[in-house]
Coordinates of C-alpha atoms in Angstrom, one line a residue:
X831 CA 196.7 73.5 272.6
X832 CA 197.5 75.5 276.3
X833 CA 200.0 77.4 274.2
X834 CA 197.7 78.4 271.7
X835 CA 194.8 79.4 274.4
X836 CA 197.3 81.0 276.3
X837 CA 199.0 83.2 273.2
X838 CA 194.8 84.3 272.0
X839 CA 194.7 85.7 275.9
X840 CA 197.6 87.2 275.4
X841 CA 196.5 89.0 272.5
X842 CA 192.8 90.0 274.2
X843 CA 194.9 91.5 277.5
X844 CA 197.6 93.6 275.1
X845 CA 194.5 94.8 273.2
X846 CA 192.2 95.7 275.9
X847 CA 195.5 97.6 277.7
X848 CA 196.2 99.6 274.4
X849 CA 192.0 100.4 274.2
X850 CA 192.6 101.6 277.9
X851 CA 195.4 103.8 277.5
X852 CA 193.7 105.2 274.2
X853 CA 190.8 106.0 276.1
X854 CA 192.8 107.6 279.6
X855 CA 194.8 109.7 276.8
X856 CA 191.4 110.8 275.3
X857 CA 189.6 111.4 278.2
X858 CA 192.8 113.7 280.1
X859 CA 192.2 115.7 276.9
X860 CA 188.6 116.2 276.9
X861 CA 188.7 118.3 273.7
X862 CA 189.7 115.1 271.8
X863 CA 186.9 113.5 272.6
X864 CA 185.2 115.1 270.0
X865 CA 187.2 113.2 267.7
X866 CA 187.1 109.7 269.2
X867 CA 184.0 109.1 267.0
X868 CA 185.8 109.9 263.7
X869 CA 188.8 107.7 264.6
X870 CA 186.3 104.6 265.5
X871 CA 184.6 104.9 262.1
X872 CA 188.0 106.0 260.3
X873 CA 189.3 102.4 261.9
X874 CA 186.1 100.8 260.7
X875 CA 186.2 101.9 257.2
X876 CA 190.0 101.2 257.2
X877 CA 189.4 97.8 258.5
X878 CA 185.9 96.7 256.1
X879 CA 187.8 98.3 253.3
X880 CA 190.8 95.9 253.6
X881 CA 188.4 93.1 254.2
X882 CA 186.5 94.4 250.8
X883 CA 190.0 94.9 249.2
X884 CA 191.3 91.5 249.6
X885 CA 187.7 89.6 248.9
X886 CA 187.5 91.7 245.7
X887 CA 191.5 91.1 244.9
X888 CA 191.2 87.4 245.3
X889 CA 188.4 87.0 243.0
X890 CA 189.8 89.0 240.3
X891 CA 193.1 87.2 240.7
X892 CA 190.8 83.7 240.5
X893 CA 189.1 84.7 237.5
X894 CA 191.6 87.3 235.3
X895 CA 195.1 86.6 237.1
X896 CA 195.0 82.7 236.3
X897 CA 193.6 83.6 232.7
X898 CA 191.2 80.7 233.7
X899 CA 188.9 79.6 230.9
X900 CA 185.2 81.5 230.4
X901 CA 183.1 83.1 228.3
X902 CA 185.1 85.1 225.5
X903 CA 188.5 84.0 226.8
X904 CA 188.7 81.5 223.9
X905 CA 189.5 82.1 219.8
X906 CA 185.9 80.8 218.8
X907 CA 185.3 82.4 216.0
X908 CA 186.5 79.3 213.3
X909 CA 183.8 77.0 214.9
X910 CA 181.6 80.1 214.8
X911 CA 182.5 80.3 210.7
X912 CA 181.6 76.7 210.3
X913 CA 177.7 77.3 211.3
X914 CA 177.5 80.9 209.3
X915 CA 178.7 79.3 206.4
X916 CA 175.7 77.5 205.0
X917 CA 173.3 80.8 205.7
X918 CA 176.5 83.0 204.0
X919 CA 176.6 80.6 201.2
X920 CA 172.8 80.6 200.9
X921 CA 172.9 84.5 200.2
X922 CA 172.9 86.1 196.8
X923 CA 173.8 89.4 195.5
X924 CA 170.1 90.9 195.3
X925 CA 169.4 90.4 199.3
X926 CA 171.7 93.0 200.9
X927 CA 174.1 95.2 199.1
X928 CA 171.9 96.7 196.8
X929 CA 169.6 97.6 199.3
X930 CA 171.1 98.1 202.4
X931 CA 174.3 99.6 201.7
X932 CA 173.5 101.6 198.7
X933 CA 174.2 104.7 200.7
X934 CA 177.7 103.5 201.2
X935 CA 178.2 104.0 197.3
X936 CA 176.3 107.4 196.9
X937 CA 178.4 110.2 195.9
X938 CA 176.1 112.8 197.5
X939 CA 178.1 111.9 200.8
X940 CA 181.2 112.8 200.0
X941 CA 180.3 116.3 198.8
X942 CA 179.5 116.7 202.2
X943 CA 183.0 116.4 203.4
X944 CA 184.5 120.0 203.6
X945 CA 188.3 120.8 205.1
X946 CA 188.5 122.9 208.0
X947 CA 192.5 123.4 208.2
X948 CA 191.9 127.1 206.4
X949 CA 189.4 127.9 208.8
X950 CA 191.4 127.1 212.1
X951 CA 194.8 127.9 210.7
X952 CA 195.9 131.9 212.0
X953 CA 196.9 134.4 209.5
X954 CA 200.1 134.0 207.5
X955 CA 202.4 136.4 208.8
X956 CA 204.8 137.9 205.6
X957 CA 207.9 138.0 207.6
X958 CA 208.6 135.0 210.1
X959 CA 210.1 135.9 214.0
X960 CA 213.4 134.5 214.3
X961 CA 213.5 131.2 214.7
X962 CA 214.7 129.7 218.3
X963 CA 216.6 126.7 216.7
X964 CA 216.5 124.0 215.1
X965 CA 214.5 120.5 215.4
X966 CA 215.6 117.6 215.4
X967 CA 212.9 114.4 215.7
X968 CA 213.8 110.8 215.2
X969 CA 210.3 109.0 213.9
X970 CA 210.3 105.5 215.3
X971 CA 207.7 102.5 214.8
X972 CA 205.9 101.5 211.8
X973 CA 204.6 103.8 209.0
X974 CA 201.3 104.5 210.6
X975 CA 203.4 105.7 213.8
X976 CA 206.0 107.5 212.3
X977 CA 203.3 109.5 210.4
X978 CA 202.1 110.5 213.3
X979 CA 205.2 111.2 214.9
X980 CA 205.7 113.6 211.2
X981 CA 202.7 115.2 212.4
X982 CA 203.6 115.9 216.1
X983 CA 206.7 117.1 214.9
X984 CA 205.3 119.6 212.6
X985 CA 203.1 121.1 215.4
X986 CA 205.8 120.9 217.9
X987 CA 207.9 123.0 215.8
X988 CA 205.4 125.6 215.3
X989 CA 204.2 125.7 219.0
X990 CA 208.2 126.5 220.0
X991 CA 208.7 128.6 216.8
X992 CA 211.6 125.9 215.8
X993 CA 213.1 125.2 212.5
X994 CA 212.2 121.7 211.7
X995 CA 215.3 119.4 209.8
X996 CA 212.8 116.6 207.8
X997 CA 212.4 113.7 210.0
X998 CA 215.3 110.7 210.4
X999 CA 212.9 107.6 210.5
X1000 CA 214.4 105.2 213.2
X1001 CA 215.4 101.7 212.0
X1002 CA 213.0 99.1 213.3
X1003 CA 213.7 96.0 214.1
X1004 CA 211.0 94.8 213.5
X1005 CA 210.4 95.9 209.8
X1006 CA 213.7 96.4 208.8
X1007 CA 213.1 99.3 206.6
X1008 CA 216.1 101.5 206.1
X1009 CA 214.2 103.9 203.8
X1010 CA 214.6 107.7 204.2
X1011 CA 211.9 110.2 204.4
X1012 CA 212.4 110.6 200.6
X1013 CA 211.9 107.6 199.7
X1014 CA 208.3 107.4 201.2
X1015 CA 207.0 110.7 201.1
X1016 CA 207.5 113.5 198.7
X1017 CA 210.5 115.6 200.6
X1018 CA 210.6 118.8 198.4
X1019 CA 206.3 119.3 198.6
X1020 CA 206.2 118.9 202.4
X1021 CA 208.8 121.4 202.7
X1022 CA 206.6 123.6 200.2
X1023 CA 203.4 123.1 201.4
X1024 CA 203.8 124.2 205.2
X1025 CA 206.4 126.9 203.8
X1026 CA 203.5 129.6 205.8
X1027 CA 203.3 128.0 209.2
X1028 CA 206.5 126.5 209.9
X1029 CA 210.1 126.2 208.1
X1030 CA 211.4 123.1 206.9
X1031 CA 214.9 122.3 206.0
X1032 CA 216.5 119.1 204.7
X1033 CA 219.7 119.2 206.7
X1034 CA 221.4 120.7 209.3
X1035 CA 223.7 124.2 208.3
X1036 CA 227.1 123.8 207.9
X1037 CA 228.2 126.5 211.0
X1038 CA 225.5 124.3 213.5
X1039 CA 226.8 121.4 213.1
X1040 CA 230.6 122.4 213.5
X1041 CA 229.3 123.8 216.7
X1042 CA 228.5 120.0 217.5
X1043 CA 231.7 118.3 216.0
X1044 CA 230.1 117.5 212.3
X1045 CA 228.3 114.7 214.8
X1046 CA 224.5 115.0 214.7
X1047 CA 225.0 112.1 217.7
X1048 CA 226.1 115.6 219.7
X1049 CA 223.4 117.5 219.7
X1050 CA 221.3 116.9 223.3
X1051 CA 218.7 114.5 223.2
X1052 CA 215.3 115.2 225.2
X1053 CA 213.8 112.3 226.5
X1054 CA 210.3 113.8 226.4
X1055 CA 207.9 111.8 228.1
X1056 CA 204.9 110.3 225.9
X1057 CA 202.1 112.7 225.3
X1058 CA 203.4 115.6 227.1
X1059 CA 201.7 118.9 226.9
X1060 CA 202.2 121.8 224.7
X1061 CA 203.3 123.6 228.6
X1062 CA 205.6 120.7 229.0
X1063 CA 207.6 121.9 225.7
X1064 CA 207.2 125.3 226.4
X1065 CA 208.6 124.7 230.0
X1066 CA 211.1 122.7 229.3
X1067 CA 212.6 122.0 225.8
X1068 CA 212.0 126.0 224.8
X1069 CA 215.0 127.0 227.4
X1070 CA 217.3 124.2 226.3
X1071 CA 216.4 124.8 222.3
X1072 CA 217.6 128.5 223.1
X1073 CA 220.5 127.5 225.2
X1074 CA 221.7 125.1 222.4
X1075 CA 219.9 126.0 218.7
X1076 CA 219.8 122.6 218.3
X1077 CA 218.2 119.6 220.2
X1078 CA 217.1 116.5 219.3
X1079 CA 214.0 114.0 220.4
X1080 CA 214.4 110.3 220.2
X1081 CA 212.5 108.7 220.1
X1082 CA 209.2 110.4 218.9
X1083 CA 206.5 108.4 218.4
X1084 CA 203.4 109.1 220.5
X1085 CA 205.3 112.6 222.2
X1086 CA 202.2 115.4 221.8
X1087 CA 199.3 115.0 223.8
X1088 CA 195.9 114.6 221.8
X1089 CA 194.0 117.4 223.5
X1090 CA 196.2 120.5 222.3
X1091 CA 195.2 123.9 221.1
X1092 CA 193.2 124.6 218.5
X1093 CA 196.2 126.1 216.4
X1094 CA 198.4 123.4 217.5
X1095 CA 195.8 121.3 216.2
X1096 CA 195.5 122.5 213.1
X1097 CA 199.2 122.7 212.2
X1098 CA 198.7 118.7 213.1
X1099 CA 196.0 118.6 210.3
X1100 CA 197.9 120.5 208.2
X1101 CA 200.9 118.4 207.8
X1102 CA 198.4 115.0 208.0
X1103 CA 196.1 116.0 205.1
X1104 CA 197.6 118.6 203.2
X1105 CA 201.9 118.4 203.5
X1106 CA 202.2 114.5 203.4
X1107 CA 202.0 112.8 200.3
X1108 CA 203.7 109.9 199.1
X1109 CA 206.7 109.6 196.8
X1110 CA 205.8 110.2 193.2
X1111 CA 206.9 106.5 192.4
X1112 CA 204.3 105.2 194.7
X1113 CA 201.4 107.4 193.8
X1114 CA 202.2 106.1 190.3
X1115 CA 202.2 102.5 191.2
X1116 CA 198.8 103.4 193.8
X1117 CA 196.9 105.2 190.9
X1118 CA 197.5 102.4 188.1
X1119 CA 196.4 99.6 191.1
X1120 CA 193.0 101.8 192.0
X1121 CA 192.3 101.9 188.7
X1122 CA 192.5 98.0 187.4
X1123 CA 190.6 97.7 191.0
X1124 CA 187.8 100.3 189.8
X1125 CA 188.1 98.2 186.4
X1126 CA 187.1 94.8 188.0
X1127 CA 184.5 95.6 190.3
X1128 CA 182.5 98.3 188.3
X1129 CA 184.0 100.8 190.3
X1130 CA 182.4 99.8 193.4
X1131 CA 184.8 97.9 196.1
X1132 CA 185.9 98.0 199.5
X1133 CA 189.3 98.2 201.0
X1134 CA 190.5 96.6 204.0
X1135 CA 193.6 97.3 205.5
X1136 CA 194.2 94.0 208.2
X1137 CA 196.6 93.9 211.1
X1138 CA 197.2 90.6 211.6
X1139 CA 201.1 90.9 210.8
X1140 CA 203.0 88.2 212.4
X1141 CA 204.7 91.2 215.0
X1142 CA 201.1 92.4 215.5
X1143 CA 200.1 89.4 216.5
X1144 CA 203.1 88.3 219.1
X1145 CA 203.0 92.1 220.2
X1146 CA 199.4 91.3 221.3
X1147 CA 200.1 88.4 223.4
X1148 CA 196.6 87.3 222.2
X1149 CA 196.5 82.7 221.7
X1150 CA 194.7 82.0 218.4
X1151 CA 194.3 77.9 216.8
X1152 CA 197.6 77.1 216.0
X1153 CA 198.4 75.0 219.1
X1154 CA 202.2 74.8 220.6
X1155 CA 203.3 75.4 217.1
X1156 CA 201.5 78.7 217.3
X1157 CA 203.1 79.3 220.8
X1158 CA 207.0 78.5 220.2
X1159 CA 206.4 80.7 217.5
X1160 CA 204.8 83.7 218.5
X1161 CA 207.8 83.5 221.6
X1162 CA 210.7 83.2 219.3
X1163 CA 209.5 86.3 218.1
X1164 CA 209.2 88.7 220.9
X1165 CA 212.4 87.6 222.0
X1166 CA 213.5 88.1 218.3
X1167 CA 212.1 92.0 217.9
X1168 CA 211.4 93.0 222.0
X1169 CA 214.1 91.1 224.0
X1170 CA 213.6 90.5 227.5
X1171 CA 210.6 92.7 227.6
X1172 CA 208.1 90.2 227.7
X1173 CA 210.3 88.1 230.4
X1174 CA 210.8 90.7 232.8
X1175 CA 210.1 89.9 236.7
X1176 CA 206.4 90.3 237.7
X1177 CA 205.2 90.7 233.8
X1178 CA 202.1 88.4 233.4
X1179 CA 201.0 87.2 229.8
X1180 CA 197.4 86.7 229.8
X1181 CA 196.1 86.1 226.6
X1182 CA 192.5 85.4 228.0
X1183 CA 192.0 88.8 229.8
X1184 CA 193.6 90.0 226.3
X1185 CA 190.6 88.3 224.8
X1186 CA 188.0 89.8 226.9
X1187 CA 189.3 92.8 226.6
X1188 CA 189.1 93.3 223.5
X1189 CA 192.7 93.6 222.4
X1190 CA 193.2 90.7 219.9
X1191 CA 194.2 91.5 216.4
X1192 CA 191.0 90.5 214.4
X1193 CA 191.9 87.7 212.0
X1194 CA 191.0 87.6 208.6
X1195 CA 188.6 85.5 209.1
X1196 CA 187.0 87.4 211.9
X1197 CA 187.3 90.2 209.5
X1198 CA 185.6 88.8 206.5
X1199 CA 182.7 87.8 209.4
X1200 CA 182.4 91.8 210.0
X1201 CA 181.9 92.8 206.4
X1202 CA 179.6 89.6 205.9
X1203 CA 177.4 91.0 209.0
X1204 CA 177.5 94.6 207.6
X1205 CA 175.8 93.5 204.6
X1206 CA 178.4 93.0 202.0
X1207 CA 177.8 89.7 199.6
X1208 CA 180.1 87.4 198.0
X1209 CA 179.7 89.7 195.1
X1210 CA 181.3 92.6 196.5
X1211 CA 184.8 93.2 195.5
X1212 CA 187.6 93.2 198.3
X1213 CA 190.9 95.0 198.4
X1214 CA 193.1 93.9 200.8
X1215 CA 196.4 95.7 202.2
X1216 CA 199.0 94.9 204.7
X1217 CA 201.9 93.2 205.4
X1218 CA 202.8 89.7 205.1
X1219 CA 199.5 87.8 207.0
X1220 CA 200.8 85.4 210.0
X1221 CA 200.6 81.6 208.2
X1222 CA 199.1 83.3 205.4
X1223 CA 197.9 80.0 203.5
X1224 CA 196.1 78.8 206.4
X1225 CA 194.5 82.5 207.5
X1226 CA 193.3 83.8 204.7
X1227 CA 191.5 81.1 203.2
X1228 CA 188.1 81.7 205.0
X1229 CA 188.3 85.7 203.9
X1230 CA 188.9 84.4 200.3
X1231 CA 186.2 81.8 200.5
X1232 CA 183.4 84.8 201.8
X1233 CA 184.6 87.0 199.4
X1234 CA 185.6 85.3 195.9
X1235 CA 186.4 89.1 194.5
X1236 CA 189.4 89.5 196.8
X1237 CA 192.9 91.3 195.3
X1238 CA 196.1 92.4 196.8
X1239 CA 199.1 94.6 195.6
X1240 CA 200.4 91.0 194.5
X1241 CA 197.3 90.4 191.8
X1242 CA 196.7 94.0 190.9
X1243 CA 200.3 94.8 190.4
X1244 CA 203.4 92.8 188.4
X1245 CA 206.3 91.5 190.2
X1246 CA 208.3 94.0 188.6
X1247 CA 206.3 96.9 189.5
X1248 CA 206.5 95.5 193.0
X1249 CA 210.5 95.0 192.9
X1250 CA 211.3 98.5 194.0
X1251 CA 209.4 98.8 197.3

């Protein structure tokens, strides 16, 4: 006890001597007086802002950090289903769709819809300027994001005045997908179709890629940082695509900021809208399934594309109903497709912030809730498309329960139509 009375004395004496000599120092300089003031309420503001700092830090650690349970942290939405139901199943055709959502159906809206790429696109130029190389992009990520990346690519390459080689798609692990550019989209009308704004070529020339070896590996790689600015490329990847004719970017996805220029923009919209199309096996197969959907539904229909992909949903982090089973599960994957990422030091997994936050993959069921709410009955026909659902049996029973109309690819379309993609 003496020791500890003795050490706070201690503490008052070496406090009021520092105060002391603060003040002699002050007071020899009389001009810095002025400024005493300011450093007392500068110490203040220092001082109640750590106070403030650590109260506020605590209670956010107490609340978000433990992922402790509250209101919205929890995957409700199946008790939630249980009291709808009786109210859903007590609604018939006539109530809602006819009335409410016949605006959805009316064709008057759609004649509304006009393009605006000819507008913002510049005048086509008869003779190019020389081009400063060539392009090289690698698209990574699913088809969504290596659409995108198609897109960014396409305006990259006009913004630098580049040659653009078609895209290499990256080999997910995830996915697994070793198809080429030609096997999804149509290669020889997205060369054709931004023929005026920027030049596409299918491969390399012969005299470039002796200059790296015959080894496309060779040519530099940029690692551009994600949504850099059109500066950023002008700055930086311009210089080296004139220093070597050649450079490549990998990977691409996500690359182009979203606020560009207007003409940048456009040559974005351009490739998105107008140069992209699928193969012509797949627009087969797609016309022949929208029409046998048209046929069963009276032409009326909705289509849903859901996420809830069993990547999707171990990406998110997010804890749904499926217990420890769920857990091991949804771990064994991200080690499987992301390893180590979601083990490194200091990462926290908190699937109730997640929650809260909004960043859970709806559910099918959660889903089917939505279009329920919106006003769609149990009459209304239901397209669904994605990948293979997580525990599809068990997950898409309450969609197909809401909505007894529901196809996929597999009902529309034969196994052997299927067989090839």
């Amino acid at each position: 006890r003496g020791g500890g009375v003795g050490g706070k004395g201690a503490s008052k004496n070496m406090a009021a001597g520092f105060a002391y000599l603060l003040i002699s120092a002050l007071y020899r300089r009389k001009g810095m007086l002025l400024f005493a003031p300011l450093i007392y309420i500068s110490g203040l503001v220092v001082y109640m802002g750590w106070i403030g700092f650590e109260s506020v830090n605590s209670q956010r650690i107490n609340t978000v950090g433990s992922d402790a349970v509250g209101p919205g942290t929890l995957y409700r939405s199946p008790e939630l289903f249980e009291k709808l139901w009786p109210f859903m199943e007590s609604e018939t055709s006539s109530n809602k769709s006819s009335n409410t959502l016949i605006n959805v159906w009316s064709p008057k809206l759609h004649k509304e819809w006009k393009p605006s790429i000819d507008q913002s696109l510049p005048p086509v130029d008869t003779d190019f300027p020389t081009s400063n190389g060539y392009l090289i992009i690698e698209a990574n990520g699913g088809l969504n994001q290596q659409r995108l990346s198609i897109c960014d690519a396409v305006a990259v390459a006009g913004l630098l005045n580049a040659t653009l080689v078609v895209p290499i798609f990256h080999l997910n692990s995830v996915w697994r997908d070793s198809s080429k550019f030609a096997d999804i989209f149509d290669e020889e009308f997205f060369i054709y179709a931004l023929r005026k704004q920027v030049t596409v070529i299918r491969e390399l020339p012969e005299d470039i890629l002796q200059k790296f070896d015959n080894n496309i590996s060779n040519i530099v790689n940029l690692r551009v940082k994600a949504w850099s600015s059109p500066s950023h490329y002008l700055s930086k990847v311009l210089p080296r695509l004139l220093e070597f004719k050649a450079v490549r970017i990998a990977p691409f996805s996500n690359r182009l900021a979203h606020a560009v220029p207007p003409y940048v923009q456009s040559l974005r919209c351009l490739c998105n809208f107008e140069a992209l199309r699928f193969s012509e096996p797949i627009r087969m197969l797609a016309a022949k399934m929208v029409d046998r959907m048209a046929e069963r539904s009276s032409g009326r229909y909705v289509s849903v594309h859901l996420r809830f992909e069993e990547d999707m949903v171990a990406f998110s982090c997010c804890i749904y109903d499926g217990g420890e089973e769920e857990r091991r599960e949804m771990d064994a994957v991200r080690e499987r497709s992301w390893r180590g990422k979601f083990r490194r030091k200091g990462r926290m997994i908190r699937p109730g912030a997640n929650r809260v936050d909004g960043k859970c993959p709806l559910t099918p069921l959660e889903v089917g809730m939505m279009l329920r709410g919106m006003g769609f009955d149990n009459s209304t026909a239901v397209f669904v498309a994605s990948g293979k659902i997580y525990r599809v049996e068990k997950n898409m029973l309450p969609l197909k329960k809401m909505f007894p109309g529901l196809e996929t690819k597999e009902t529309l379309a034969s196994s052997e139509e299927l067989s090839p993609f």
